[in-house]
Short mmCIF file of C-alpha atoms and ligand atoms in Angstrom, two decimals:
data_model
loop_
_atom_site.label_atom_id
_atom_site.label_comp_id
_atom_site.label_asym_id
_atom_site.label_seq_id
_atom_site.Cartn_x
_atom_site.Cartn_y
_atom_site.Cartn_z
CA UNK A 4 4.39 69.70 -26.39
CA UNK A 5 4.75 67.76 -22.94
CA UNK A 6 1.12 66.18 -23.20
CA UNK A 7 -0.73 65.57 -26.61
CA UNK A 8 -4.49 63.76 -26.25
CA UNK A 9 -4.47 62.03 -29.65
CA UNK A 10 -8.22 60.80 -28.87
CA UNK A 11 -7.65 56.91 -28.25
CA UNK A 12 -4.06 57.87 -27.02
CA UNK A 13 -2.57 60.43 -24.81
CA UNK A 14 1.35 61.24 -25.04
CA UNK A 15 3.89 62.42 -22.77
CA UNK A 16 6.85 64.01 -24.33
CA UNK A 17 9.76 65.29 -21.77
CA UNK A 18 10.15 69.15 -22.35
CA UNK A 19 14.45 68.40 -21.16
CA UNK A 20 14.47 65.55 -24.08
CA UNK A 21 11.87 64.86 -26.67
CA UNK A 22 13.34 61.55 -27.28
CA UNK A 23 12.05 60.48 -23.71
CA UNK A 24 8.05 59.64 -24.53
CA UNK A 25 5.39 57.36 -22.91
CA UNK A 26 1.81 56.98 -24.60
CA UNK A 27 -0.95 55.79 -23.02
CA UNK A 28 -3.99 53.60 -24.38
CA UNK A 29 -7.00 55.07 -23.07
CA UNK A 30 -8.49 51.64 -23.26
CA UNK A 31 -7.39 49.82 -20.23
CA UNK A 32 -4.79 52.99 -19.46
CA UNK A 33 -2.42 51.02 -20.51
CA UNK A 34 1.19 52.42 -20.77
CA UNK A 35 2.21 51.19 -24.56
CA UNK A 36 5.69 51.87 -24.62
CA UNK A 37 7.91 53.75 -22.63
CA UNK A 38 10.95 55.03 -24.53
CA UNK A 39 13.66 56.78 -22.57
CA UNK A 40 15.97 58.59 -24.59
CA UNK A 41 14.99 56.96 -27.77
CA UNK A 42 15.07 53.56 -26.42
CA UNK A 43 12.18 51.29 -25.67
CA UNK A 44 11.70 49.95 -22.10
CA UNK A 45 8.53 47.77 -22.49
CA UNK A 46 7.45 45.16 -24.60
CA UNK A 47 4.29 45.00 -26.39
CA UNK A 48 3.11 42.54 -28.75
CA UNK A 49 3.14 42.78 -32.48
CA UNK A 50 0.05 40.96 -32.17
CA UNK A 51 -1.93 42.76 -29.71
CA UNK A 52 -5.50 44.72 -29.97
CA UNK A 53 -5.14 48.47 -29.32
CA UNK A 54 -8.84 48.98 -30.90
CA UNK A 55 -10.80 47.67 -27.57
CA UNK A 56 -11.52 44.33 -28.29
CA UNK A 57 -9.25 42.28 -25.55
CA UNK A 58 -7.04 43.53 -23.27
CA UNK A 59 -3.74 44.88 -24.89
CA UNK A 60 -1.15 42.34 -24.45
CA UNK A 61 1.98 43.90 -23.45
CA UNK A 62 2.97 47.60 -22.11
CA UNK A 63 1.29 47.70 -18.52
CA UNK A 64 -2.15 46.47 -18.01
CA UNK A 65 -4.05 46.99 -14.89
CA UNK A 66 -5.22 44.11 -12.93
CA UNK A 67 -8.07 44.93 -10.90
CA UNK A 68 -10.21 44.14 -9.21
CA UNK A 69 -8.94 40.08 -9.17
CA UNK A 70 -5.73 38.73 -9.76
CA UNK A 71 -5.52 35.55 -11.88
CA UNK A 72 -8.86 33.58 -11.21
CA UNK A 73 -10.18 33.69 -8.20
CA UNK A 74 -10.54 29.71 -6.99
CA UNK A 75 -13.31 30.49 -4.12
CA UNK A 76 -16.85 30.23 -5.30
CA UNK A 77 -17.86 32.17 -2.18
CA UNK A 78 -15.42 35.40 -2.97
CA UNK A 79 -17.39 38.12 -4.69
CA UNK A 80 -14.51 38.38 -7.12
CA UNK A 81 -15.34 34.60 -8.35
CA UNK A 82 -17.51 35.18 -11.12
CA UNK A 83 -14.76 37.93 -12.92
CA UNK A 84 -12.84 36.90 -15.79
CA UNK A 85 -9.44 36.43 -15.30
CA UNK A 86 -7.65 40.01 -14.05
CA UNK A 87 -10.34 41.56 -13.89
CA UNK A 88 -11.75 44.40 -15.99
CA UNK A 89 -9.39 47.39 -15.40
CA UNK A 90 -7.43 46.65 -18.26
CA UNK A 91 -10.78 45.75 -20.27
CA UNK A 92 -12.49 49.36 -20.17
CA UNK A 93 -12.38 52.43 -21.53
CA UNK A 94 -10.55 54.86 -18.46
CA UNK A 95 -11.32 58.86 -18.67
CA UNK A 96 -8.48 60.94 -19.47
CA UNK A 97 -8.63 63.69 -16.82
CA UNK A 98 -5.64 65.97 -18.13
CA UNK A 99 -2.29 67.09 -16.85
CA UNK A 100 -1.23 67.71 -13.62
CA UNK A 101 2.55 68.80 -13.66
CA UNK A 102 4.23 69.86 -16.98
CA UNK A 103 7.70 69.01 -15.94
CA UNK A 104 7.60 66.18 -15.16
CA UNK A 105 4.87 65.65 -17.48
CA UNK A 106 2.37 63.79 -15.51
CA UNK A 107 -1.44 63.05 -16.12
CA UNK A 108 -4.21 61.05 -14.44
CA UNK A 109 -6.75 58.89 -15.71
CA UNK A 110 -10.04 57.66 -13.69
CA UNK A 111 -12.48 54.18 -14.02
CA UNK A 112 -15.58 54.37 -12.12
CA UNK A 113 -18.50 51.84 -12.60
CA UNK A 114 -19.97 54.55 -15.39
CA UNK A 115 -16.92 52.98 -17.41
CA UNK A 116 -17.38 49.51 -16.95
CA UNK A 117 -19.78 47.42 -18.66
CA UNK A 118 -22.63 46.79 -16.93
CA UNK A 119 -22.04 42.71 -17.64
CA UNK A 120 -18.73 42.86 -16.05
CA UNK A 121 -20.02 45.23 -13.41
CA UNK A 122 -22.36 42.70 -12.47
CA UNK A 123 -19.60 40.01 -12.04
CA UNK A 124 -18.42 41.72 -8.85
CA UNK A 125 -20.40 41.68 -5.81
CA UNK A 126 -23.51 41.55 -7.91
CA UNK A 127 -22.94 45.12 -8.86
CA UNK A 128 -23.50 46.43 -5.47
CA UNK A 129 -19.95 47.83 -4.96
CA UNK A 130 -18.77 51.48 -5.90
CA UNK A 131 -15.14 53.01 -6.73
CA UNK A 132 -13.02 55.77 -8.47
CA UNK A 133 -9.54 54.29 -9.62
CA UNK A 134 -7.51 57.11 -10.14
CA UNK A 135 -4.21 56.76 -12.40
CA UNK A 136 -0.96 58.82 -12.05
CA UNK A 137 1.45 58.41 -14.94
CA UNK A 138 4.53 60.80 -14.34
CA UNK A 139 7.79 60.85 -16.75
CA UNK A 140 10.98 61.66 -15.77
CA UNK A 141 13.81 61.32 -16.90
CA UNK A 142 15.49 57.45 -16.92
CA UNK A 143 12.53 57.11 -14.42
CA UNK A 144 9.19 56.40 -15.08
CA UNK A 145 6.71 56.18 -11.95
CA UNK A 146 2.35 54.64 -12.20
CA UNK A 147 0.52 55.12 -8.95
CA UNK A 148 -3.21 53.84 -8.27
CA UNK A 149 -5.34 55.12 -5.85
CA UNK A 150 -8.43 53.11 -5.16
CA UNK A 151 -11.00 55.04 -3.44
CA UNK A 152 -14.50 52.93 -1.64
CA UNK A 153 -17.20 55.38 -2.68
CA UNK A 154 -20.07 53.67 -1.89
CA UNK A 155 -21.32 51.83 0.84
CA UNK A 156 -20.26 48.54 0.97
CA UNK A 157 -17.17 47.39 2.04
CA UNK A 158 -15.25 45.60 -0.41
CA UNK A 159 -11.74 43.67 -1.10
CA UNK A 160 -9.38 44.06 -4.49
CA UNK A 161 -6.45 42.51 -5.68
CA UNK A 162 -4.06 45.41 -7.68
CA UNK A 163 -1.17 44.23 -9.95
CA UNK A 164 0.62 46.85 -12.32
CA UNK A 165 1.36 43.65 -15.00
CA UNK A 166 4.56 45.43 -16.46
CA UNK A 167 5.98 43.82 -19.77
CA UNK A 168 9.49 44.62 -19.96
CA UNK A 169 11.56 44.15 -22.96
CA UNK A 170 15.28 42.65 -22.71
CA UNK A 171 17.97 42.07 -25.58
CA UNK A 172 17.74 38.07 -24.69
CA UNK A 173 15.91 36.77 -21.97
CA UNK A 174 18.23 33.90 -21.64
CA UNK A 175 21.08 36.71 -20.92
CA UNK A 176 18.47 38.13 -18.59
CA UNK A 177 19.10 37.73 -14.48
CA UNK A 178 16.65 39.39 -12.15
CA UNK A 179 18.56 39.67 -8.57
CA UNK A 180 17.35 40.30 -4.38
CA UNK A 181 14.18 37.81 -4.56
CA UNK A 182 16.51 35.45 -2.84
CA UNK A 183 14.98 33.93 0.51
CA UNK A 184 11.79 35.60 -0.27
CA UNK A 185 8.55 33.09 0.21
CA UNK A 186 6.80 32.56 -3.28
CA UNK A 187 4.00 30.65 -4.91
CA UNK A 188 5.10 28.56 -7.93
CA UNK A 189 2.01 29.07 -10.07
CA UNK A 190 3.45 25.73 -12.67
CA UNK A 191 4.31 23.48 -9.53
CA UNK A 192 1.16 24.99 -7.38
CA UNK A 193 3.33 24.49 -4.61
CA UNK A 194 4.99 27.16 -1.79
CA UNK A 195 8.71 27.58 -1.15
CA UNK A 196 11.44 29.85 -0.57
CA UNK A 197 13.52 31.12 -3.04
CA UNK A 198 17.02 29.91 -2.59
CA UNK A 199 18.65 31.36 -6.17
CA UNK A 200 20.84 34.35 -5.70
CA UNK A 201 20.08 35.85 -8.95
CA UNK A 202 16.91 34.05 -11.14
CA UNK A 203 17.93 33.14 -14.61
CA UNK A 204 15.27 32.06 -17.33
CA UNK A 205 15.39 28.89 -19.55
CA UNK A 206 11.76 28.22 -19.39
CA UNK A 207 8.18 28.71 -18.52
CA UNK A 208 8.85 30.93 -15.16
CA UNK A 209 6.02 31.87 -13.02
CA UNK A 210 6.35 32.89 -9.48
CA UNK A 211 4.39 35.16 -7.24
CA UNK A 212 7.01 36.30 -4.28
CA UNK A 213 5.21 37.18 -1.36
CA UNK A 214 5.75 40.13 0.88
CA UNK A 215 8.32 41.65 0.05
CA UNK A 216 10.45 44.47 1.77
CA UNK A 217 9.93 47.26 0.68
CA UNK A 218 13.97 48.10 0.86
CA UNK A 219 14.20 45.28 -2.06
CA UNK A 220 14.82 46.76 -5.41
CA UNK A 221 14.35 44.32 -8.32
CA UNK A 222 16.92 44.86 -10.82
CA UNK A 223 16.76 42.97 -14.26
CA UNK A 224 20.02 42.94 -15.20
CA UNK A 225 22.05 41.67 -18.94
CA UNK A 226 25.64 41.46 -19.30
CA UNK A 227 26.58 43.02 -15.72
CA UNK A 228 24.68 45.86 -16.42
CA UNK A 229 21.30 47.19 -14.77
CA UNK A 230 18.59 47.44 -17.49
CA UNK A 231 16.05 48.44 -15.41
CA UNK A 232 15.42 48.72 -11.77
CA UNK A 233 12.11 48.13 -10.01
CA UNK A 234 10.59 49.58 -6.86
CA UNK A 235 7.67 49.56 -5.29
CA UNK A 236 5.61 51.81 -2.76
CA UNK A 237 2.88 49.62 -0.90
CA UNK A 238 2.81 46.95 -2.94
CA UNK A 239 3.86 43.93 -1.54
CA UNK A 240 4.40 41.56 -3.85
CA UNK A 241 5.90 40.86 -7.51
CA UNK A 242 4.38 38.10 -10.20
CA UNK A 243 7.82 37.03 -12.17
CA UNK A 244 6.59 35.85 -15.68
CA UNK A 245 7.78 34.47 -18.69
CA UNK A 246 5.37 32.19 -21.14
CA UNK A 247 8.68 30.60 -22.47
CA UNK A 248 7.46 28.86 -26.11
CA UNK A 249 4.68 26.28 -25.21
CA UNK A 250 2.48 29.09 -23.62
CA UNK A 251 3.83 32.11 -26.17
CA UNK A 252 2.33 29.63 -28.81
CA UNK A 253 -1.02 28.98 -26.92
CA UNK A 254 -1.66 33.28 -26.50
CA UNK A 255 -3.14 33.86 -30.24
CA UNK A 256 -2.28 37.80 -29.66
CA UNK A 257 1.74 36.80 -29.14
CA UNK A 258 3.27 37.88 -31.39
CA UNK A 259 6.33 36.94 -32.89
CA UNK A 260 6.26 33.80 -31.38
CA UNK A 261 9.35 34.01 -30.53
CA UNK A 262 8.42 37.42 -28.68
CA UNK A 263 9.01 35.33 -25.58
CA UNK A 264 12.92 36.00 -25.40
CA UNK A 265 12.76 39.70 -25.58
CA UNK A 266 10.16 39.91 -23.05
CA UNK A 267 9.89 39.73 -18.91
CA UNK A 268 7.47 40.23 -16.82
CA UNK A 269 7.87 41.78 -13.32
CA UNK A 270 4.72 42.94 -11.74
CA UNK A 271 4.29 44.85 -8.34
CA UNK A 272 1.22 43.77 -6.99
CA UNK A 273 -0.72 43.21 -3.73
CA UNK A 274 -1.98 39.76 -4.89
CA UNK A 275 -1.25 37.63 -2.13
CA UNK A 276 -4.17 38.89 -0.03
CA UNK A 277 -6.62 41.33 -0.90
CA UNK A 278 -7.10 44.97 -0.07
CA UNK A 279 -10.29 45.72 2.40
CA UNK A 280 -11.75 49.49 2.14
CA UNK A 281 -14.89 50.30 3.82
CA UNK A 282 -17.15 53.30 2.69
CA UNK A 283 -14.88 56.35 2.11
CA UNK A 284 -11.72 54.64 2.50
CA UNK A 285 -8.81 54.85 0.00
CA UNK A 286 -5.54 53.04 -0.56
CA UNK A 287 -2.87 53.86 -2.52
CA UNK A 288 -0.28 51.78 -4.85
CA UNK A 289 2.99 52.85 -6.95
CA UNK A 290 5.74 50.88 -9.39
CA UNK A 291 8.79 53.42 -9.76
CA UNK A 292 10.94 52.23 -12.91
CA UNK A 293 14.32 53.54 -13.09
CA UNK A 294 16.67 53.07 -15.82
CA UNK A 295 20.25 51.62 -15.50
CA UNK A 296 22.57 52.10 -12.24
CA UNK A 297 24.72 50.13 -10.44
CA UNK A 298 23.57 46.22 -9.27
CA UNK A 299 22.73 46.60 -5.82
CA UNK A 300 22.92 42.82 -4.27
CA UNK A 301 20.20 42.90 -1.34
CA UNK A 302 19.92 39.67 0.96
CA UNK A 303 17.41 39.15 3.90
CA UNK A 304 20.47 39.48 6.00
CA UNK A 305 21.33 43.30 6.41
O1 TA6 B 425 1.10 37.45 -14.24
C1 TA6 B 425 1.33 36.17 -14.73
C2 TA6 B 425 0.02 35.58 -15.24
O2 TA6 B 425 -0.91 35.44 -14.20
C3 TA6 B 425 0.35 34.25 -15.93
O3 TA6 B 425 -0.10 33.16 -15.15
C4 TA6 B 425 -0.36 34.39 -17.28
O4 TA6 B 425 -1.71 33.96 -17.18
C5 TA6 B 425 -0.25 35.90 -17.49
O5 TA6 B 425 -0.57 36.45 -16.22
C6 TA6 B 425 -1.04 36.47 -18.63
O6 TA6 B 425 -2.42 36.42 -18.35
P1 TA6 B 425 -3.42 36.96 -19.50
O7 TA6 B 425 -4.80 36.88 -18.89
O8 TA6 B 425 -3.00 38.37 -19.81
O9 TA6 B 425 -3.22 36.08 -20.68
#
């Protein structure tokens, strides 16, 4: 059966190869794991809550409407907790809306979100519909958000799809074509332009690369061969993030704590600036994951 609602979960099954699944948490619509002929793609902790009490840690959580923590006490996005509360409410499942590829939709509207996080956002004054898109193909996995202003204030939003991927080794892992991009070091707090070739991973890593062309495909690649290979539609920038072992061991929902080498984080966001819609307005976001392929090397000069 291409779509089964198991109450707290919905899953996708791929009518060409029932060994290619993805299954969604209703809470947070987080994608939980991803397997593509049999074989996992994402990375979710063995220590994180599925049952509603903190945002899942690992799969894809949905950062919205603030990435991070917003540092200006004038921005109505101040007050929010750290991401957000996308990934910290209950979405509605809405159904299917292709059987091949299996694809379904899930929606957050302020009826879904507590009324104390509500509050943290413009006072509660703002209104949206966040519609979800989760379509499974084979080796190729695609999310898309639309974000739609339905009331009548004008407001601004950070979106981030906060991917988890899983790797054999992380310190075999190489992510390539972020090379003379502009990007924030989030450790060093400082601004520069990244000079490596291919990014390799022997500890903490956190970088938010900046506007990005859209003709850059991130590939994570192990061994000379493509793992996975990520692509984005309107989304501007990518958060590159591993917690290496001092931060795995300060995340009480990390689990193993060595979790840290089988686990990367690349995350297509627009997090650099925020979105503006005014009443009626909407925007749209996608991450397309694709699985293997050949390494495509991609400099700023071509
Ligand atoms: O996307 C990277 C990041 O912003 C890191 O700085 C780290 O905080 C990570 O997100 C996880 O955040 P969380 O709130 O899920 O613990």
């Amino acid at each position: 059966m291409p779509v089964e609602d198991n109450d707290s979960q919905v899953v996708l099954t791929h009518p060409e190869d029932n060994s290619t699944t993805v299954t969604i948490l209703k809470y947070g619509a987080n994608v939980l794991s991803w397997k593509n002929k049999g074989k996992e793609q994402l990375w979710l902790s063995e220590g994180a809550k599925v049952d509603g009490s903190k945002p899942v840690r690992g799969g894809i959580p949905l950062v919205f409407p603030v990435f991070g923590k917003q540092k200006d006490a004038n921005h109505p996005t101040f007050p929010l907790p750290q991401h957000g509360f996308a990934r910290s409410s209950e979405w509605e499942f809405l159904g299917q809306t292709s059987a091949n590829p299996p694809t379904v939709q899930f929606a957050l509207s302020p009826e879904q979100v507590s009324s104390e996080a509500l509050k943290l956002w413009g006072n509660g004054d703002y209104d949206f519909t966040l519609i979800l898109t989760v379509s499974l193909e084979l080796d190729k996995l695609t999310t898309e958000i639309e974000v739609e202003n339905a009331g009548e204030k004008e407001f601004e939003f950070n979106w981030l799809f906060h991917t988890y991927f899983r790797v054999p080794d992380i310190t075999d892992t190489l992510v390539n074509n972020l090379i003379d991009q502009k990007c924030f070091d989030q450790l060093l707090a400082e601004e520069y332009v990244e000079k490596s070739p291919i990014i390799s991973f022997h500890e903490e890593f956190d970088r938010i690369y900046k506007k990005v062309d859209y003709g850059k495909t991130f590939q994570i690649i192990e061994f000379g061969k493509v793992l996975i290979n990520v692509v984005r539609k309107n989304l501007p920038d990518a958060v590159v993030w591993n917690p290496w072992i001092k931060k795995s061991d300060g995340m009480a929902d990390f689990l193993p704590k060595n979790g840290y080498l089988n686990m990367l984080c690349v995350e297509p966001g627009n997090v650099s600036d925020f979105v503006k819609l005014q009443k009626g307005e909407k925007w749209t976001g996608a991450q397309i994951l694709t699985v293997g392929g050949e390494i495509k090397v991609q400099s700023n000069i071509y």
